[in-house]
Amino acid sequence: MAILKVSRMGHPVLRQKTKPLAPDQIPGVQQLIDDMVETMADYEGVGLAAPQVFQPLRLTVLGYPDADPENPEDLPLTVLINPEWVSLSEEKELGYEGCLSIPDIRGQVPRSTRVEVRALDREGKPFSLRAEGFLARVLQHEIDHLDGILFPDRMEDFSTLTFLEEYYRYWHKGAS
Ligand code: ZN
């Protein structure tokens, strides 16, 4: 296991559209998946896509390794290989997002409120999941990374861009 260096906005690897993994490539990325999970946890992120660790692969991890299954806010650790998503709702909602590749910045991004994602798990088995709210947002953010898209590309109102300290001071739920 290793904590990997995270690529930052401006590095071309974050702008490449990734190629799907072939079945015979999946055994070769098991160490990378473990390292991505460890890196995400160390940076206290909720998602990490392969281009963020300089790998132009269609692979992302999200959630918390020690998630409480009783708590729906606590996203279980999920590995997605070759994910694709469709919206299940016309509705979009605004929410603040951050990104380990854009440190210490938050901004409001409109996202579909309900999505269905199809992907392969780390063993290469197909699965699908339906998500809403925060998980739907995280899935859209991470899959965007696999298409070379960063959250500012999706923003409609740049006046909501904020540094993290000011975010917690003025815009975070519960801010005074
Ligand atoms: Zn990100």
GROMACS .gro file of C-alpha atoms and ligand atoms in nm:
model
  177
    1MET     CA    1   0.000   0.000   0.000
    2ALA     CA    2   0.117   0.348  -0.074
    3ILE     CA    3  -0.008   0.702  -0.065
    4LEU     CA    4   0.012   0.840  -0.419
    5LYS     CA    5   0.083   1.188  -0.542
    6VAL     CA    6  -0.235   1.368  -0.655
    7SER     CA    7  -0.234   1.556  -0.986
    8ARG     CA    8  -0.350   1.917  -0.972
    9MET     CA    9  -0.563   2.124  -1.209
   10GLY     CA   10  -0.351   2.227  -1.506
   11HIS     CA   11  -0.184   1.888  -1.546
   12PRO     CA   12  -0.283   1.749  -1.888
   13VAL     CA   13  -0.360   1.403  -1.743
   14LEU     CA   14  -0.674   1.554  -1.587
   15ARG     CA   15  -0.801   1.659  -1.931
   16GLN     CA   16  -0.765   1.326  -2.111
   17LYS     CA   17  -1.067   1.110  -2.183
   18THR     CA   18  -0.979   0.772  -2.035
   19LYS     CA   19  -1.002   0.439  -2.215
   20PRO     CA   20  -1.212   0.154  -2.070
   21LEU     CA   21  -1.013  -0.127  -1.912
   22ALA     CA   22  -1.012  -0.460  -2.096
   23PRO     CA   23  -1.095  -0.764  -1.879
   24ASP     CA   24  -0.733  -0.882  -1.887
   25GLN     CA   25  -0.614  -0.545  -1.750
   26ILE     CA   26  -0.822  -0.575  -1.432
   27PRO     CA   27  -0.588  -0.809  -1.237
   28GLY     CA   28  -0.306  -0.561  -1.304
   29VAL     CA   29  -0.483  -0.267  -1.134
   30GLN     CA   30  -0.555  -0.431  -0.795
   31GLN     CA   31  -0.254  -0.268  -0.630
   32LEU     CA   32  -0.346   0.066  -0.787
   33ILE     CA   33  -0.702   0.033  -0.646
   34ASP     CA   34  -0.566  -0.034  -0.295
   35ASP     CA   35  -0.330   0.262  -0.326
   36MET     CA   36  -0.611   0.489  -0.451
   37VAL     CA   37  -0.829   0.391  -0.152
   38GLU     CA   38  -0.542   0.463   0.085
   39THR     CA   39  -0.465   0.794  -0.088
   40MET     CA   40  -0.831   0.903  -0.081
   41ALA     CA   41  -0.858   0.826   0.290
   42ASP     CA   42  -0.530   1.003   0.369
   43TYR     CA   43  -0.644   1.319   0.188
   44GLU     CA   44  -0.989   1.288   0.351
   45GLY     CA   45  -1.154   1.281   0.009
   46VAL     CA   46  -1.483   1.111  -0.070
   47GLY     CA   47  -1.379   1.011  -0.421
   48LEU     CA   48  -1.065   0.969  -0.629
   49ALA     CA   49  -1.040   0.897  -1.001
   50ALA     CA   50  -0.740   0.732  -1.167
   51PRO     CA   51  -0.636   1.047  -1.364
   52GLN     CA   52  -0.595   1.216  -1.025
   53VAL     CA   53  -0.307   0.978  -0.958
   54PHE     CA   54  -0.165   1.023  -1.311
   55GLN     CA   55  -0.327   0.705  -1.453
   56PRO     CA   56  -0.545   0.770  -1.761
   57LEU     CA   57  -0.768   0.468  -1.682
   58ARG     CA   58  -1.147   0.444  -1.657
   59LEU     CA   59  -1.139   0.364  -1.286
   60THR     CA   60  -1.255   0.548  -0.976
   61VAL     CA   61  -1.302   0.479  -0.606
   62LEU     CA   62  -1.538   0.656  -0.368
   63GLY     CA   63  -1.680   0.633  -0.020
   64TYR     CA   64  -1.527   0.567   0.317
   65PRO     CA   65  -1.332   0.249   0.400
   66ASP     CA   66  -1.481   0.249   0.754
   67ALA     CA   67  -1.837   0.350   0.655
   68ASP     CA   68  -2.115   0.271   0.903
   69PRO     CA   69  -2.372   0.058   0.710
   70GLU     CA   70  -2.648   0.195   0.936
   71ASN     CA   71  -2.581   0.554   0.833
   72PRO     CA   72  -2.704   0.642   0.480
   73GLU     CA   73  -2.483   0.956   0.479
   74ASP     CA   74  -2.178   0.734   0.524
   75LEU     CA   75  -2.100   0.616   0.173
   76PRO     CA   76  -1.966   0.262   0.159
   77LEU     CA   77  -1.637   0.212  -0.020
   78THR     CA   78  -1.712   0.147  -0.388
   79VAL     CA   79  -1.476   0.066  -0.675
   80LEU     CA   80  -1.603   0.147  -1.024
   81ILE     CA   81  -1.432   0.022  -1.338
   82ASN     CA   82  -1.560   0.151  -1.675
   83PRO     CA   83  -1.854   0.335  -1.516
   84GLU     CA   84  -2.127   0.501  -1.721
   85TRP     CA   85  -2.423   0.689  -1.580
   86VAL     CA   86  -2.767   0.803  -1.689
   87SER     CA   87  -2.989   1.056  -1.520
   88LEU     CA   88  -3.315   0.927  -1.372
   89SER     CA   89  -3.449   1.275  -1.316
   90GLU     CA   90  -3.497   1.595  -1.511
   91GLU     CA   91  -3.425   1.778  -1.191
   92LYS     CA   92  -3.086   1.924  -1.103
   93GLU     CA   93  -2.981   2.070  -0.773
   94LEU     CA   94  -2.699   2.301  -0.675
   95GLY     CA   95  -2.443   2.192  -0.422
   96TYR     CA   96  -2.091   2.291  -0.324
   97GLU     CA   97  -1.813   2.066  -0.450
   98GLY     CA   98  -1.444   2.042  -0.391
   99CYS     CA   99  -1.176   1.832  -0.555
  100LEU     CA  100  -0.843   1.694  -0.438
  101SER     CA  101  -0.698   1.821  -0.769
  102ILE     CA  102  -0.822   2.176  -0.692
  103PRO     CA  103  -0.714   2.209  -0.330
  104ASP     CA  104  -0.884   2.444  -0.085
  105ILE     CA  105  -1.152   2.565  -0.329
  106ARG     CA  106  -1.527   2.507  -0.330
  107GLY     CA  107  -1.791   2.609  -0.583
  108GLN     CA  108  -2.157   2.542  -0.654
  109VAL     CA  109  -2.226   2.287  -0.926
  110PRO     CA  110  -2.565   2.180  -1.065
  111ARG     CA  111  -2.601   1.799  -1.077
  112SER     CA  112  -2.876   1.553  -1.157
  113THR     CA  113  -3.055   1.454  -0.839
  114ARG     CA  114  -3.097   1.083  -0.927
  115VAL     CA  115  -2.870   0.868  -1.139
  116GLU     CA  116  -2.814   0.509  -1.237
  117VAL     CA  117  -2.458   0.390  -1.281
  118ARG     CA  118  -2.339   0.073  -1.450
  119ALA     CA  119  -1.984  -0.041  -1.393
  120LEU     CA  120  -1.761  -0.337  -1.317
  121ASP     CA  121  -1.647  -0.406  -0.963
  122ARG     CA  122  -1.281  -0.470  -0.881
  123GLU     CA  123  -1.319  -0.835  -0.980
  124GLY     CA  124  -1.460  -0.731  -1.318
  125LYS     CA  125  -1.819  -0.830  -1.232
  126PRO     CA  126  -2.088  -0.601  -1.378
  127PHE     CA  127  -2.319  -0.422  -1.134
  128SER     CA  128  -2.549  -0.126  -1.134
  129LEU     CA  129  -2.650   0.113  -0.863
  130ARG     CA  130  -2.905   0.387  -0.822
  131ALA     CA  131  -2.819   0.690  -0.619
  132GLU     CA  132  -2.960   1.023  -0.520
  133GLY     CA  133  -2.847   1.332  -0.335
  134PHE     CA  134  -2.485   1.343  -0.222
  135LEU     CA  135  -2.391   1.000  -0.360
  136ALA     CA  136  -2.540   1.092  -0.700
  137ARG     CA  137  -2.329   1.410  -0.692
  138VAL     CA  138  -2.009   1.225  -0.603
  139LEU     CA  139  -2.068   0.969  -0.879
  140GLN     CA  140  -2.119   1.241  -1.142
  141HIS     CA  141  -1.809   1.431  -1.022
  142GLU     CA  142  -1.588   1.119  -1.031
  143ILE     CA  143  -1.715   0.992  -1.367
  144ASP     CA  144  -1.659   1.342  -1.510
  145HIS     CA  145  -1.291   1.300  -1.417
  146LEU     CA  146  -1.280   0.996  -1.646
  147ASP     CA  147  -1.397   1.218  -1.933
  148GLY     CA  148  -1.144   1.492  -1.862
  149ILE     CA  149  -1.401   1.722  -1.698
  150LEU     CA  150  -1.340   1.916  -1.375
  151PHE     CA  151  -1.613   2.063  -1.158
  152PRO     CA  152  -1.551   2.430  -1.257
  153ASP     CA  153  -1.643   2.326  -1.616
  154ARG     CA  154  -1.994   2.249  -1.484
  155MET     CA  155  -2.038   2.565  -1.278
  156GLU     CA  156  -2.298   2.818  -1.387
  157ASP     CA  157  -2.225   3.088  -1.131
  158PHE     CA  158  -1.859   3.163  -1.067
  159SER     CA  159  -1.952   3.409  -0.794
  160THR     CA  160  -1.997   3.100  -0.572
  161LEU     CA  161  -1.625   3.010  -0.596
  162THR     CA  162  -1.479   3.026  -0.249
  163PHE     CA  163  -1.167   2.929  -0.061
  164LEU     CA  164  -1.219   2.653   0.192
  165GLU     CA  165  -1.173   2.874   0.496
  166GLU     CA  166  -1.436   3.121   0.372
  167TYR     CA  167  -1.660   2.831   0.271
  168TYR     CA  168  -1.668   2.700   0.627
  169ARG     CA  169  -1.707   3.051   0.762
  170TYR     CA  170  -1.994   3.173   0.541
  171TRP     CA  171  -2.144   2.900   0.322
  172HIS     CA  172  -2.122   2.564   0.495
  173LYS     CA  173  -2.445   2.434   0.647
  174GLY     CA  174  -2.445   2.558   1.002
  175ALA     CA  175  -2.216   2.855   0.930
  176SER     CA  176  -2.310   3.154   1.140
  177ZN      ZN  177  -1.241   1.575  -0.824
   0.00000   0.00000   0.00000
